[in-house]
PDB file of C-alpha atoms in Angstrom:
ATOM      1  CA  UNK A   1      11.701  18.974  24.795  1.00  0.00           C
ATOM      2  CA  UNK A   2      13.181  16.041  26.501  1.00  0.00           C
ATOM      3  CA  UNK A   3      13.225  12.083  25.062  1.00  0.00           C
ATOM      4  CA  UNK A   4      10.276  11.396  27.005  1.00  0.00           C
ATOM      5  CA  UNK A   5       8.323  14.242  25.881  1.00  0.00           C
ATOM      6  CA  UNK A   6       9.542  12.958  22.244  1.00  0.00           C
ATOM      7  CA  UNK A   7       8.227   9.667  23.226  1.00  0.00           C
ATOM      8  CA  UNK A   8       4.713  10.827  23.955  1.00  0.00           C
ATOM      9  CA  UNK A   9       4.547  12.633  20.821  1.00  0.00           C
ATOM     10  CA  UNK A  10       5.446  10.051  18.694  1.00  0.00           C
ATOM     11  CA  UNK A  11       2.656   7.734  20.643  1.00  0.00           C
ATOM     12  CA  UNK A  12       0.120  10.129  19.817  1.00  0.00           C
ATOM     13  CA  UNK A  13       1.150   9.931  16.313  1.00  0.00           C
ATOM     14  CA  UNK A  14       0.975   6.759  15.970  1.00  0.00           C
ATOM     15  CA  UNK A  15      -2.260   6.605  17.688  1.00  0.00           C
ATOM     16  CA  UNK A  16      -3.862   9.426  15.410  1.00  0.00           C
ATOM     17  CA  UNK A  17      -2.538   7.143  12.278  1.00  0.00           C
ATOM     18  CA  UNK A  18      -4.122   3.586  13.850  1.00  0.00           C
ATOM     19  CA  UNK A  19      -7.299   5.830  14.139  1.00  0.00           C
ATOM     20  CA  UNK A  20      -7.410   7.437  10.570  1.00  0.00           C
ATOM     21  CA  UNK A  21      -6.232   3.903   9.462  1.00  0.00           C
ATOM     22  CA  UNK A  22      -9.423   2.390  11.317  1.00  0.00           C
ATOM     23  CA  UNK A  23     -11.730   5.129  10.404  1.00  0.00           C
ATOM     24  CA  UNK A  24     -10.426   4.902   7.120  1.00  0.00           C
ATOM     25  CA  UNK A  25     -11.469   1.064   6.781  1.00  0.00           C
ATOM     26  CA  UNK A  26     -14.642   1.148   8.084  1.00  0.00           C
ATOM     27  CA  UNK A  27     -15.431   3.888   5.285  1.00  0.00           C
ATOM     28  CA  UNK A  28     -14.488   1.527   2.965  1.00  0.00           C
ATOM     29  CA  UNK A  29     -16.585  -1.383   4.026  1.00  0.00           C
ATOM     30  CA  UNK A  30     -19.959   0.533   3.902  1.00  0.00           C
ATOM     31  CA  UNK A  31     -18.527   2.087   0.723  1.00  0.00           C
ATOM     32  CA  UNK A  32     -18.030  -1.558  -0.363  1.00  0.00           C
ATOM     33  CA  UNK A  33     -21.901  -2.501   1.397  1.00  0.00           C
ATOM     34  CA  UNK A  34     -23.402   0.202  -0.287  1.00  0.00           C
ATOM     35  CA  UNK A  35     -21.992  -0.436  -3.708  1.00  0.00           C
ATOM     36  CA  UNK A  36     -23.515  -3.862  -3.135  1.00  0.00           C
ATOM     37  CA  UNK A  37     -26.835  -3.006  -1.943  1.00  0.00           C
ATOM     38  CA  UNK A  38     -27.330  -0.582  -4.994  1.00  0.00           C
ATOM     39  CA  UNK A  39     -25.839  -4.001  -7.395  1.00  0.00           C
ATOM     40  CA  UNK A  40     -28.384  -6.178  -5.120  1.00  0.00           C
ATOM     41  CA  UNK A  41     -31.653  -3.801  -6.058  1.00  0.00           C
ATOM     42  CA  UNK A  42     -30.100  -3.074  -9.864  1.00  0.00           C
ATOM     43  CA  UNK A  43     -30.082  -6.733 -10.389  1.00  0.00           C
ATOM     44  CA  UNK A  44     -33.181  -7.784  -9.066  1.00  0.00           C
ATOM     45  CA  UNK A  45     -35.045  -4.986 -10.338  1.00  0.00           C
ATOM     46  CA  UNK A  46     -34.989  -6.926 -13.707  1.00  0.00           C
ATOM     47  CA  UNK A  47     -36.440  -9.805 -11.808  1.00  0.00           C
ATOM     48  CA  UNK A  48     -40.195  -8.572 -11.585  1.00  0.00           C
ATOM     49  CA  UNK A  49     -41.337 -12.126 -10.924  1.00  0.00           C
ATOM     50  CA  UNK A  50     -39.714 -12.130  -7.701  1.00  0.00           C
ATOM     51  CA  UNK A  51     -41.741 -11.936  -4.366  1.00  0.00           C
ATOM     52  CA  UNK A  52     -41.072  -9.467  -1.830  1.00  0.00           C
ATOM     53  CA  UNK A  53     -39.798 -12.184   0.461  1.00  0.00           C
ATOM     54  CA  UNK A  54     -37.695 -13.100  -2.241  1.00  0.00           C
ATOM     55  CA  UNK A  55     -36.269 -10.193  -3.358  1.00  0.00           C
ATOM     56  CA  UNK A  56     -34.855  -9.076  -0.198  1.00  0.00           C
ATOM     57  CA  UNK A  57     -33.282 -12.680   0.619  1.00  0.00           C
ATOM     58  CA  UNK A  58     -31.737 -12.135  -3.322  1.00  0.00           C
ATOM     59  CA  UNK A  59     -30.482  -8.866  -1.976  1.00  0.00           C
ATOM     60  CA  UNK A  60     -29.146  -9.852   0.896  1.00  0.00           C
ATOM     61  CA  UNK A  61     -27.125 -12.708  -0.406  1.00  0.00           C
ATOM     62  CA  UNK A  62     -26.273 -10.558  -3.653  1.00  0.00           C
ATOM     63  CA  UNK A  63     -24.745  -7.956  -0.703  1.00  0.00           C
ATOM     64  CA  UNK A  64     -22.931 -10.183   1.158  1.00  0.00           C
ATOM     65  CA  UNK A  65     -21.564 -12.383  -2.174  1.00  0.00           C
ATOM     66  CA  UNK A  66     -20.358  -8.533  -3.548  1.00  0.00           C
ATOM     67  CA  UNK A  67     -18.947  -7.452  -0.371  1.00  0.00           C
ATOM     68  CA  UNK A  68     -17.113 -10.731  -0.017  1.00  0.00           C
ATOM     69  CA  UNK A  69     -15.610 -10.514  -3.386  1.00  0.00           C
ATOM     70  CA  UNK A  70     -14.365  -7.003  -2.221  1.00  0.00           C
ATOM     71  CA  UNK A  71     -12.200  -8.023   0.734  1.00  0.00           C
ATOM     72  CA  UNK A  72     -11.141 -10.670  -1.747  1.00  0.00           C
ATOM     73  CA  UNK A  73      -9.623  -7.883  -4.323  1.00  0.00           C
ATOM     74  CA  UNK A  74      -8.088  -5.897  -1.467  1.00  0.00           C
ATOM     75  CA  UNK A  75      -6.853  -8.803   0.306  1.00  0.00           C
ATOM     76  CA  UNK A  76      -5.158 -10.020  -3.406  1.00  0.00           C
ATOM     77  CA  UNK A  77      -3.930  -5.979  -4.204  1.00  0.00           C
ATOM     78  CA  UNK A  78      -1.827  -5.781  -0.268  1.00  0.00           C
ATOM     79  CA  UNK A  79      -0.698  -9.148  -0.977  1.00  0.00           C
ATOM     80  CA  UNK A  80       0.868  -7.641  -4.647  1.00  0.00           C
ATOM     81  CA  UNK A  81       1.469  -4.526  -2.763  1.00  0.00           C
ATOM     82  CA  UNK A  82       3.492  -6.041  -0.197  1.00  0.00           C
ATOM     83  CA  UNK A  83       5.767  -8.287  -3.600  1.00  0.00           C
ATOM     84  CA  UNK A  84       5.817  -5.056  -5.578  1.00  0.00           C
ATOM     85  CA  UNK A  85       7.383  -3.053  -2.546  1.00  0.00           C
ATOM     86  CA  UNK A  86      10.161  -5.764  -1.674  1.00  0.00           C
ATOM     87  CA  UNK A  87      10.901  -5.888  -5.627  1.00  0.00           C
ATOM     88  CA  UNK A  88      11.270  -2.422  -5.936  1.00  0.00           C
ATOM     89  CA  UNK A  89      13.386  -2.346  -2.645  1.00  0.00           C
ATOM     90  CA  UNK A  90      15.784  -5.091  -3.585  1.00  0.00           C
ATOM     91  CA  UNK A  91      16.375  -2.955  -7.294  1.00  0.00           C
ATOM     92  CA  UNK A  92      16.745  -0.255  -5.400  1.00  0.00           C
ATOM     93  CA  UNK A  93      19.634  -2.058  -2.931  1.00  0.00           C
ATOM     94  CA  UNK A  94      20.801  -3.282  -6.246  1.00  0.00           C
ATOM     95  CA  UNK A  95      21.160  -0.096  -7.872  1.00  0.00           C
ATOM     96  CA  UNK A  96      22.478   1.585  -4.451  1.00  0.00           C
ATOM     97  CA  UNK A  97      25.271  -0.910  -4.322  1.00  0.00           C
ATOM     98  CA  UNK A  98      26.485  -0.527  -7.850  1.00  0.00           C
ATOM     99  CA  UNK A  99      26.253   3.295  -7.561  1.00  0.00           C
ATOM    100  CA  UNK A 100      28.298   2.817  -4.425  1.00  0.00           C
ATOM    101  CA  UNK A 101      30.737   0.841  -5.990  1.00  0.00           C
ATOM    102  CA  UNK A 102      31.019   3.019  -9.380  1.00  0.00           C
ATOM    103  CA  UNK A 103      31.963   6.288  -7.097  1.00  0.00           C
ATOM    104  CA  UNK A 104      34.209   4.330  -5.398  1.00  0.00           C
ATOM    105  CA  UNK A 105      35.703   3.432  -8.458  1.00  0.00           C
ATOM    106  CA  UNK A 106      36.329   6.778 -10.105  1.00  0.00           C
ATOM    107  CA  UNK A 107      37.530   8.706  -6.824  1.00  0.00           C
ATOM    108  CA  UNK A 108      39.924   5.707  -7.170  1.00  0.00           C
ATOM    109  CA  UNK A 109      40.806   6.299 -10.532  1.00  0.00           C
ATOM    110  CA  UNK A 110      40.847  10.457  -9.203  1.00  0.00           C
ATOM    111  CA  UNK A 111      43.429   9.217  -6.766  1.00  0.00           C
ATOM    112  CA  UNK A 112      45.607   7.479  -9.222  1.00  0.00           C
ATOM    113  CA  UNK A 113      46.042  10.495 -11.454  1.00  0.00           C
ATOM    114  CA  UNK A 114      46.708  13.068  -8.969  1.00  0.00           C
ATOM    115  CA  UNK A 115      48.808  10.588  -7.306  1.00  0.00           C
ATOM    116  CA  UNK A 116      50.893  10.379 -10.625  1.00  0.00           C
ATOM    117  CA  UNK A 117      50.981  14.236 -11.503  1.00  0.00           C
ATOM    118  CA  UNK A 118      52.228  14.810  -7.991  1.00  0.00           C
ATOM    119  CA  UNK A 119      55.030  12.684  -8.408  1.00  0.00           C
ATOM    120  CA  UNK A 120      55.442  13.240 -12.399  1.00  0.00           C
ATOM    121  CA  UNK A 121      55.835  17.033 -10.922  1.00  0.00           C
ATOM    122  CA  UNK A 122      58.724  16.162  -9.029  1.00  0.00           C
TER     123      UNK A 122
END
């Protein structure tokens, strides 16, 4: 397999994931439109007053007022996706570095000694 061959494959890939990531999100959104039809017709079916006429333009806004609110939560959990990912990244650095620094530390110290028993052993 050459680079280029690598390079076509790793398109593809990231074509196939832009398509399950599209298909994915529109499955959501008439997941999201159907929860809020059913909410729309579960609310107003306490309203018995209501006209026909009136019922589906109470439906309809109900729909589009819960499906609004919907992209609102997902838009709020990506944004606190996106700050709990760089938080956990920069403990992680964090926690890298001193790890880092603590192993250099004791193969120091390891140094030292055998340094000193080889030239105790003289």
């Amino acid at each position: 397999m050459t680079a280029m061959d690598d390079h076509v494959v790793h398109d593809h890939l990231v074509d196939a994931r832009v398509l399950v990531n599209e298909v994915e999100g529109h499955l959501l959104v008439e997941a999201a439109r159907a929860d809020g039809r059913t909410a729309a017709e579960r609310f107003t079916g306490r309203l018995p007053w209501l006209t026909d006429a009136q019922r589906a333009e109470v439906e309809r806004c109900y729909a589009e007022e819960h499906l609004e609110l919907t992209r609102h939560g997902w838009r709020h959990i990506a944004r606190r996706t996106g700050q709990v990912r760089a938080e956990y990244e920069e403990t992680y650095q964090l926690l890298r570095r001193r790890l880092l620094v603590r192993c250099q530390v004791a193969f120091g110290c390891l140094l030292a000694v055998v340094l000193m028993l080889g030239l105790t052993g003289r």
